[in-house]
């Protein structure tokens, strides 16, 4: 029995499962019996359109709340449209800390780096590890604040698995500036409810479209 849209939130990600509720489908039971293939096509289109709607609105809402470029948030959202027989779509959202350099356009000043209204005093913007520049700070700096560098392993460890690298040697450990996305966790339940309402709205439109096609064809016979 379908319980409708629901969510799962884990340590580093959250997933929204989009599907019609059983009670909503009962209203269209006759159409489903009469034209099962048409009804399935309508459900598939409705779910996929709702996924696109949800992805757009979540990206905008999180971008406003966390002061992050919408484009950067959208890169954390991954849609899994309905494909095949299972009439359930998924929207995955990576909520582990995001590199601060992705939030907007970083600007280097003598005092540090600013980006999207945030200031990282004592930091610098450059390529240190990999092919992309990021915002870094020496952990020995008097301006270093661990709260501005979440998910960074501040130790003698080096490598691609953490936000910590050693510049030239372990004598100069660095931490990468990141933005915590923990504040979005409480919103997953609300997003599930919004998805349910939007899905029902679009489902009515798509089923009506299939019904009109059927009636138009019946009149020609």
CSV table of C-alpha atoms in Angstrom, one decimal:
chain,number,residue,atom,x,y,z
A,1,UNK,CA,0.0,0.0,0.0
A,2,UNK,CA,1.4,3.4,-1.0
A,3,UNK,CA,2.0,5.8,1.9
A,4,UNK,CA,2.8,8.7,-0.4
A,5,UNK,CA,6.0,10.7,-0.5
A,6,UNK,CA,8.4,10.2,2.4
A,7,UNK,CA,12.0,11.1,3.3
A,8,UNK,CA,15.1,9.5,4.7
A,9,UNK,CA,17.9,11.6,6.3
A,10,UNK,CA,21.3,10.1,6.9
A,11,UNK,CA,24.6,11.6,8.1
A,12,UNK,CA,25.8,13.0,4.8
A,13,UNK,CA,22.6,13.0,2.7
A,14,UNK,CA,18.9,13.1,2.6
A,15,UNK,CA,16.5,11.4,0.1
A,16,UNK,CA,13.0,12.3,-0.9
A,17,UNK,CA,10.9,9.5,-2.3
A,18,UNK,CA,8.1,10.7,-4.5
A,19,UNK,CA,5.0,8.5,-5.1
A,20,UNK,CA,1.2,8.9,-5.1
A,21,UNK,CA,-0.7,8.0,-1.9
A,22,UNK,CA,-3.1,5.0,-2.2
A,23,UNK,CA,-6.1,7.1,-1.2
A,24,UNK,CA,-5.4,9.6,-3.9
A,25,UNK,CA,-5.3,6.9,-6.6
A,26,UNK,CA,-8.7,5.5,-5.4
A,27,UNK,CA,-10.3,8.6,-6.9
A,28,UNK,CA,-9.0,7.6,-10.3
A,29,UNK,CA,-9.7,3.9,-9.9
A,30,UNK,CA,-12.1,3.7,-12.8
A,31,UNK,CA,-9.7,5.3,-15.2
A,32,UNK,CA,-6.9,3.0,-14.0
A,33,UNK,CA,-9.1,-0.1,-14.6
A,34,UNK,CA,-10.3,1.2,-18.0
A,35,UNK,CA,-6.9,2.4,-19.2
A,36,UNK,CA,-4.1,0.9,-17.1
A,37,UNK,CA,-1.3,1.9,-19.5
A,38,UNK,CA,-2.5,5.5,-19.8
A,39,UNK,CA,-2.9,5.8,-16.0
A,40,UNK,CA,0.7,4.5,-15.5
A,41,UNK,CA,2.0,7.0,-18.1
A,42,UNK,CA,0.2,9.8,-16.3
A,43,UNK,CA,1.6,8.8,-12.9
A,44,UNK,CA,5.1,8.6,-14.4
A,45,UNK,CA,4.9,12.0,-16.0
A,46,UNK,CA,3.4,13.5,-12.8
A,47,UNK,CA,6.2,12.1,-10.6
A,48,UNK,CA,9.0,13.2,-12.9
A,49,UNK,CA,7.5,16.7,-13.2
A,50,UNK,CA,7.2,16.9,-9.4
A,51,UNK,CA,10.8,15.9,-9.1
A,52,UNK,CA,11.8,18.8,-11.3
A,53,UNK,CA,9.6,21.2,-9.4
A,54,UNK,CA,10.9,20.1,-6.0
A,55,UNK,CA,14.6,20.3,-7.1
A,56,UNK,CA,14.1,23.9,-8.3
A,57,UNK,CA,12.3,25.0,-5.2
A,58,UNK,CA,14.6,23.3,-2.7
A,59,UNK,CA,17.7,24.8,-4.5
A,60,UNK,CA,16.1,28.3,-4.2
A,61,UNK,CA,15.1,27.9,-0.6
A,62,UNK,CA,18.4,26.5,0.6
A,63,UNK,CA,20.3,29.1,-1.4
A,64,UNK,CA,18.4,31.9,0.3
A,65,UNK,CA,18.6,30.4,3.8
A,66,UNK,CA,22.4,29.5,3.7
A,67,UNK,CA,23.5,32.4,1.4
A,68,UNK,CA,24.8,30.0,-1.2
A,69,UNK,CA,24.6,30.3,-5.0
A,70,UNK,CA,21.6,28.4,-6.3
A,71,UNK,CA,23.8,26.7,-8.9
A,72,UNK,CA,26.0,25.3,-6.2
A,73,UNK,CA,23.0,23.9,-4.3
A,74,UNK,CA,21.6,22.3,-7.5
A,75,UNK,CA,24.9,20.4,-7.9
A,76,UNK,CA,24.1,18.7,-4.6
A,77,UNK,CA,20.7,17.6,-5.8
A,78,UNK,CA,20.4,14.5,-7.9
A,79,UNK,CA,17.1,13.4,-9.5
A,80,UNK,CA,16.2,9.8,-10.1
A,81,UNK,CA,13.2,9.9,-12.4
A,82,UNK,CA,10.7,7.0,-12.8
A,83,UNK,CA,12.1,4.4,-15.2
A,84,UNK,CA,10.4,1.1,-15.8
A,85,UNK,CA,7.6,-0.4,-13.7
A,86,UNK,CA,8.3,1.1,-10.3
A,87,UNK,CA,6.3,4.3,-10.0
A,88,UNK,CA,8.5,6.0,-7.5
A,89,UNK,CA,11.0,8.8,-8.1
A,90,UNK,CA,13.8,9.9,-5.8
A,91,UNK,CA,15.6,13.2,-5.1
A,92,UNK,CA,18.9,12.9,-3.4
A,93,UNK,CA,20.5,15.8,-1.6
A,94,UNK,CA,24.1,15.7,-0.3
A,95,UNK,CA,24.1,17.6,3.0
A,96,UNK,CA,27.7,17.1,4.0
A,97,UNK,CA,29.6,20.5,4.4
A,98,UNK,CA,30.1,22.4,1.1
A,99,UNK,CA,33.3,24.1,0.1
A,100,UNK,CA,32.9,27.8,0.9
A,101,UNK,CA,34.5,28.7,-2.5
A,102,UNK,CA,31.4,27.2,-4.2
A,103,UNK,CA,29.0,29.6,-2.4
A,104,UNK,CA,29.7,32.5,-4.7
A,105,UNK,CA,32.7,34.4,-6.2
A,106,UNK,CA,35.6,34.5,-3.7
A,107,UNK,CA,37.5,37.8,-3.4
A,108,UNK,CA,41.0,37.9,-2.0
A,109,UNK,CA,41.9,40.9,0.2
A,110,UNK,CA,44.9,41.6,2.4
A,111,UNK,CA,42.7,40.7,5.4
A,112,UNK,CA,41.6,37.3,4.0
A,113,UNK,CA,38.9,36.0,1.7
A,114,UNK,CA,35.2,37.1,1.4
A,115,UNK,CA,32.5,35.1,-0.4
A,116,UNK,CA,28.7,35.3,-0.4
A,117,UNK,CA,28.7,37.6,2.6
A,118,UNK,CA,31.1,35.5,4.6
A,119,UNK,CA,34.6,36.7,5.7
A,120,UNK,CA,37.4,34.3,6.4
A,121,UNK,CA,40.1,36.5,8.1
A,122,UNK,CA,43.6,35.3,7.6
A,123,UNK,CA,42.6,32.9,4.8
A,124,UNK,CA,43.8,32.7,1.2
A,125,UNK,CA,42.3,31.6,-2.1
A,126,UNK,CA,44.5,29.4,-4.2
A,127,UNK,CA,45.1,26.0,-5.7
A,128,UNK,CA,46.7,23.8,-3.1
A,129,UNK,CA,45.3,20.3,-3.8
A,130,UNK,CA,43.7,19.3,-7.0
A,131,UNK,CA,42.8,21.4,-10.0
A,132,UNK,CA,40.5,23.9,-8.4
A,133,UNK,CA,41.2,26.8,-6.1
A,134,UNK,CA,39.7,26.8,-2.6
A,135,UNK,CA,39.7,28.9,0.5
A,136,UNK,CA,42.4,27.8,3.0
A,137,UNK,CA,43.9,28.9,6.3
A,138,UNK,CA,47.0,27.8,8.2
A,139,UNK,CA,45.7,26.1,11.4
A,140,UNK,CA,48.5,27.9,13.3
A,141,UNK,CA,47.0,31.2,12.3
A,142,UNK,CA,45.5,33.3,15.2
A,143,UNK,CA,42.4,33.8,13.0
A,144,UNK,CA,41.7,30.1,12.6
A,145,UNK,CA,38.2,29.2,13.9
A,146,UNK,CA,37.3,25.5,13.6
A,147,UNK,CA,33.6,26.5,13.2
A,148,UNK,CA,34.4,28.0,9.8
A,149,UNK,CA,36.2,24.9,8.7
A,150,UNK,CA,33.8,22.0,9.5
A,151,UNK,CA,34.6,18.5,8.4
A,152,UNK,CA,38.3,19.3,8.2
A,153,UNK,CA,40.6,16.8,9.8
A,154,UNK,CA,43.2,19.0,11.6
A,155,UNK,CA,46.1,16.6,12.2
A,156,UNK,CA,49.3,15.5,10.6
A,157,UNK,CA,47.2,13.4,8.1
A,158,UNK,CA,47.4,14.4,4.4
A,159,UNK,CA,45.5,13.2,1.4
A,160,UNK,CA,42.3,13.6,-0.6
A,161,UNK,CA,40.0,12.1,2.0
A,162,UNK,CA,39.8,15.2,4.3
A,163,UNK,CA,39.8,19.0,4.2
A,164,UNK,CA,43.3,19.0,5.6
A,165,UNK,CA,46.5,19.1,3.5
A,166,UNK,CA,50.1,20.0,4.3
A,167,UNK,CA,51.6,22.8,2.2
A,168,UNK,CA,55.1,21.6,1.2
A,169,UNK,CA,55.4,19.7,4.5
A,170,UNK,CA,53.5,18.9,7.7
A,171,UNK,CA,55.0,22.0,9.3
A,172,UNK,CA,52.3,24.1,7.7
A,173,UNK,CA,49.0,22.3,8.1
A,174,UNK,CA,46.0,23.9,6.3
A,175,UNK,CA,42.2,23.6,6.7
A,176,UNK,CA,39.7,24.2,3.9
A,177,UNK,CA,36.8,26.6,4.5
A,178,UNK,CA,33.4,24.9,4.3
A,179,UNK,CA,29.8,25.7,5.0
A,180,UNK,CA,27.7,23.3,7.2
A,181,UNK,CA,24.4,22.3,5.8
A,182,UNK,CA,23.0,20.8,9.0
A,183,UNK,CA,20.4,23.5,9.2
A,184,UNK,CA,18.5,22.0,6.2
A,185,UNK,CA,17.8,18.7,8.0
A,186,UNK,CA,14.6,19.8,9.7
A,187,UNK,CA,13.1,20.8,6.4
A,188,UNK,CA,12.9,17.3,4.8
A,189,UNK,CA,9.6,16.4,6.4
A,190,UNK,CA,8.1,19.7,5.1
A,191,UNK,CA,9.5,19.0,1.7
A,192,UNK,CA,7.8,15.6,1.7
A,193,UNK,CA,4.4,17.2,2.4
A,194,UNK,CA,4.9,19.8,-0.3
A,195,UNK,CA,5.9,17.0,-2.7
A,196,UNK,CA,2.6,15.1,-1.9
A,197,UNK,CA,0.5,18.2,-2.5
A,198,UNK,CA,2.3,19.1,-5.8
A,199,UNK,CA,2.2,15.5,-7.0
A,200,UNK,CA,-1.6,15.3,-6.5
A,201,UNK,CA,-2.1,18.6,-8.4
A,202,UNK,CA,0.0,17.5,-11.4
A,203,UNK,CA,-1.4,13.9,-11.3
A,204,UNK,CA,-5.0,15.3,-11.7
A,205,UNK,CA,-3.8,17.3,-14.8
A,206,UNK,CA,-2.0,14.3,-16.3
A,207,UNK,CA,-4.9,11.9,-15.7
A,208,UNK,CA,-7.3,14.4,-17.2
A,209,UNK,CA,-5.1,14.7,-20.2
A,210,UNK,CA,-5.2,10.9,-20.7
A,211,UNK,CA,-9.0,10.9,-20.2
A,212,UNK,CA,-9.5,13.6,-22.8
A,213,UNK,CA,-7.3,11.7,-25.3
A,214,UNK,CA,-9.4,8.6,-24.6
A,215,UNK,CA,-12.7,10.4,-25.0
A,216,UNK,CA,-11.5,12.1,-28.2
A,217,UNK,CA,-10.6,8.7,-29.6
A,218,UNK,CA,-13.9,7.1,-28.5
A,219,UNK,CA,-15.9,9.8,-30.3
A,220,UNK,CA,-14.1,9.0,-33.6
A,221,UNK,CA,-15.2,5.4,-33.4
